[in-house]
Amino acid sequence: MVRPKTEEEIALMRENGLLVSRTLAEVGKIVAPGVSTLELNRVAETFIRDNGAIPSFLGYDGFPYALCISVNDVVVHGFPSGYILQEGDIVSVDCGTLYKGYNGDSAYTFPVGEVDAETQKLLDVTKESLYRGIAAAVAGNRTGDIGHAVQTYAESFGFSVVRELIGHGIGRNMHEGPDVPNYGRKGQGARLTDGMTICIEPMINAGLRNVYLAKDGWAVRTSDGRKSAHFELTVVVRKNQPELLSTFDFIEKNVEF
Ligand code: MG
Ligand code: MG
């Protein structure tokens, strides 16, 4: 049984959601051809610490960086590196913060310079699939309603949903119950109740849904080598309409793509 958060806890998580959202925007400001992914990591870690928080991914199960940075066919959990971003790449940036005892977790996939039309479609559809999932995060629904909304939307464009990684509850721990898959059937899965805090995070592939674990033991890559996008927001389940704890507004209102 997943315990809903108190309003006091949600207030702390709201602060945290703001911080993680602003961190992603700071990263977005410098995404461009010629920039290394380690530089993105450096900017984020500095910003998080300057704001009195801790980058929660650093050391999580031994993960060695503040951000997961996943370029092109890397779905999630990529290491920041000396790789220099190229025009036409996409770069998924996943960020976690620990602040006043609670966790924030959000991700955004940025285009690097100009991307081709199909890649832009993948970004647009993945983000919209997240919003479709969020709309289903109301009390009385089940996690399968969220997954169904994400899956049917993404697949209607011929894209595919990664099954091996899923969304999750969040709070004092970054990963709590319930599981929130990006696929599923209406009316199945855990029941959602008012005050539950969850991360919805579709990982959508341009081609086949199959993925494999890279030799570094972390990066998850598409088996067909085609691109994958990842967008994640943290929300509170409410009775009529979910409440967003994190937002892409800082990215999309401050950065010109
Ligand atoms: Mg995340
Ligand atoms: Mg997450």
PDB file of C-alpha atoms in Angstrom, residues 143-144 146-148 150 161 165-168 179-184:
ATOM      1  CA  THR A 143      -1.455   3.232 -13.153  1.00  0.00           C
ATOM      2  CA  GLY A 144      -2.580   1.295 -16.226  1.00  0.00           C
ATOM      3  CA  ILE A 146      -1.494   6.370 -17.360  1.00  0.00           C
ATOM      4  CA  GLY A 147       0.445   3.733 -19.283  1.00  0.00           C
ATOM      5  CA  HIS A 148      -2.403   3.211 -21.708  1.00  0.00           C
ATOM      6  CA  VAL A 150       1.155   7.150 -23.097  1.00  0.00           C
ATOM      7  CA  VAL A 161       7.499   2.286 -25.921  1.00  0.00           C
ATOM      8  CA  LEU A 165      12.313   1.028 -17.590  1.00  0.00           C
ATOM      9  CA  ILE A 166       9.296   2.690 -16.038  1.00  0.00           C
ATOM     10  CA  GLY A 167       8.072   5.604 -13.948  1.00  0.00           C
ATOM     11  CA  HIS A 168       7.752   5.398 -10.187  1.00  0.00           C
ATOM     12  CA  ASP A 179       5.409   1.320 -10.515  1.00  0.00           C
ATOM     13  CA  VAL A 180       4.225   3.556 -13.341  1.00  0.00           C
ATOM     14  CA  PRO A 181       4.783   1.769 -16.670  1.00  0.00           C
ATOM     15  CA  ASN A 182       4.497   3.667 -19.934  1.00  0.00           C
ATOM     16  CA  TYR A 183       2.318   0.928 -21.378  1.00  0.00           C
ATOM     17  CA  GLY A 184      -0.671  -0.960 -20.092  1.00  0.00           C
TER      18      GLY A 184
END
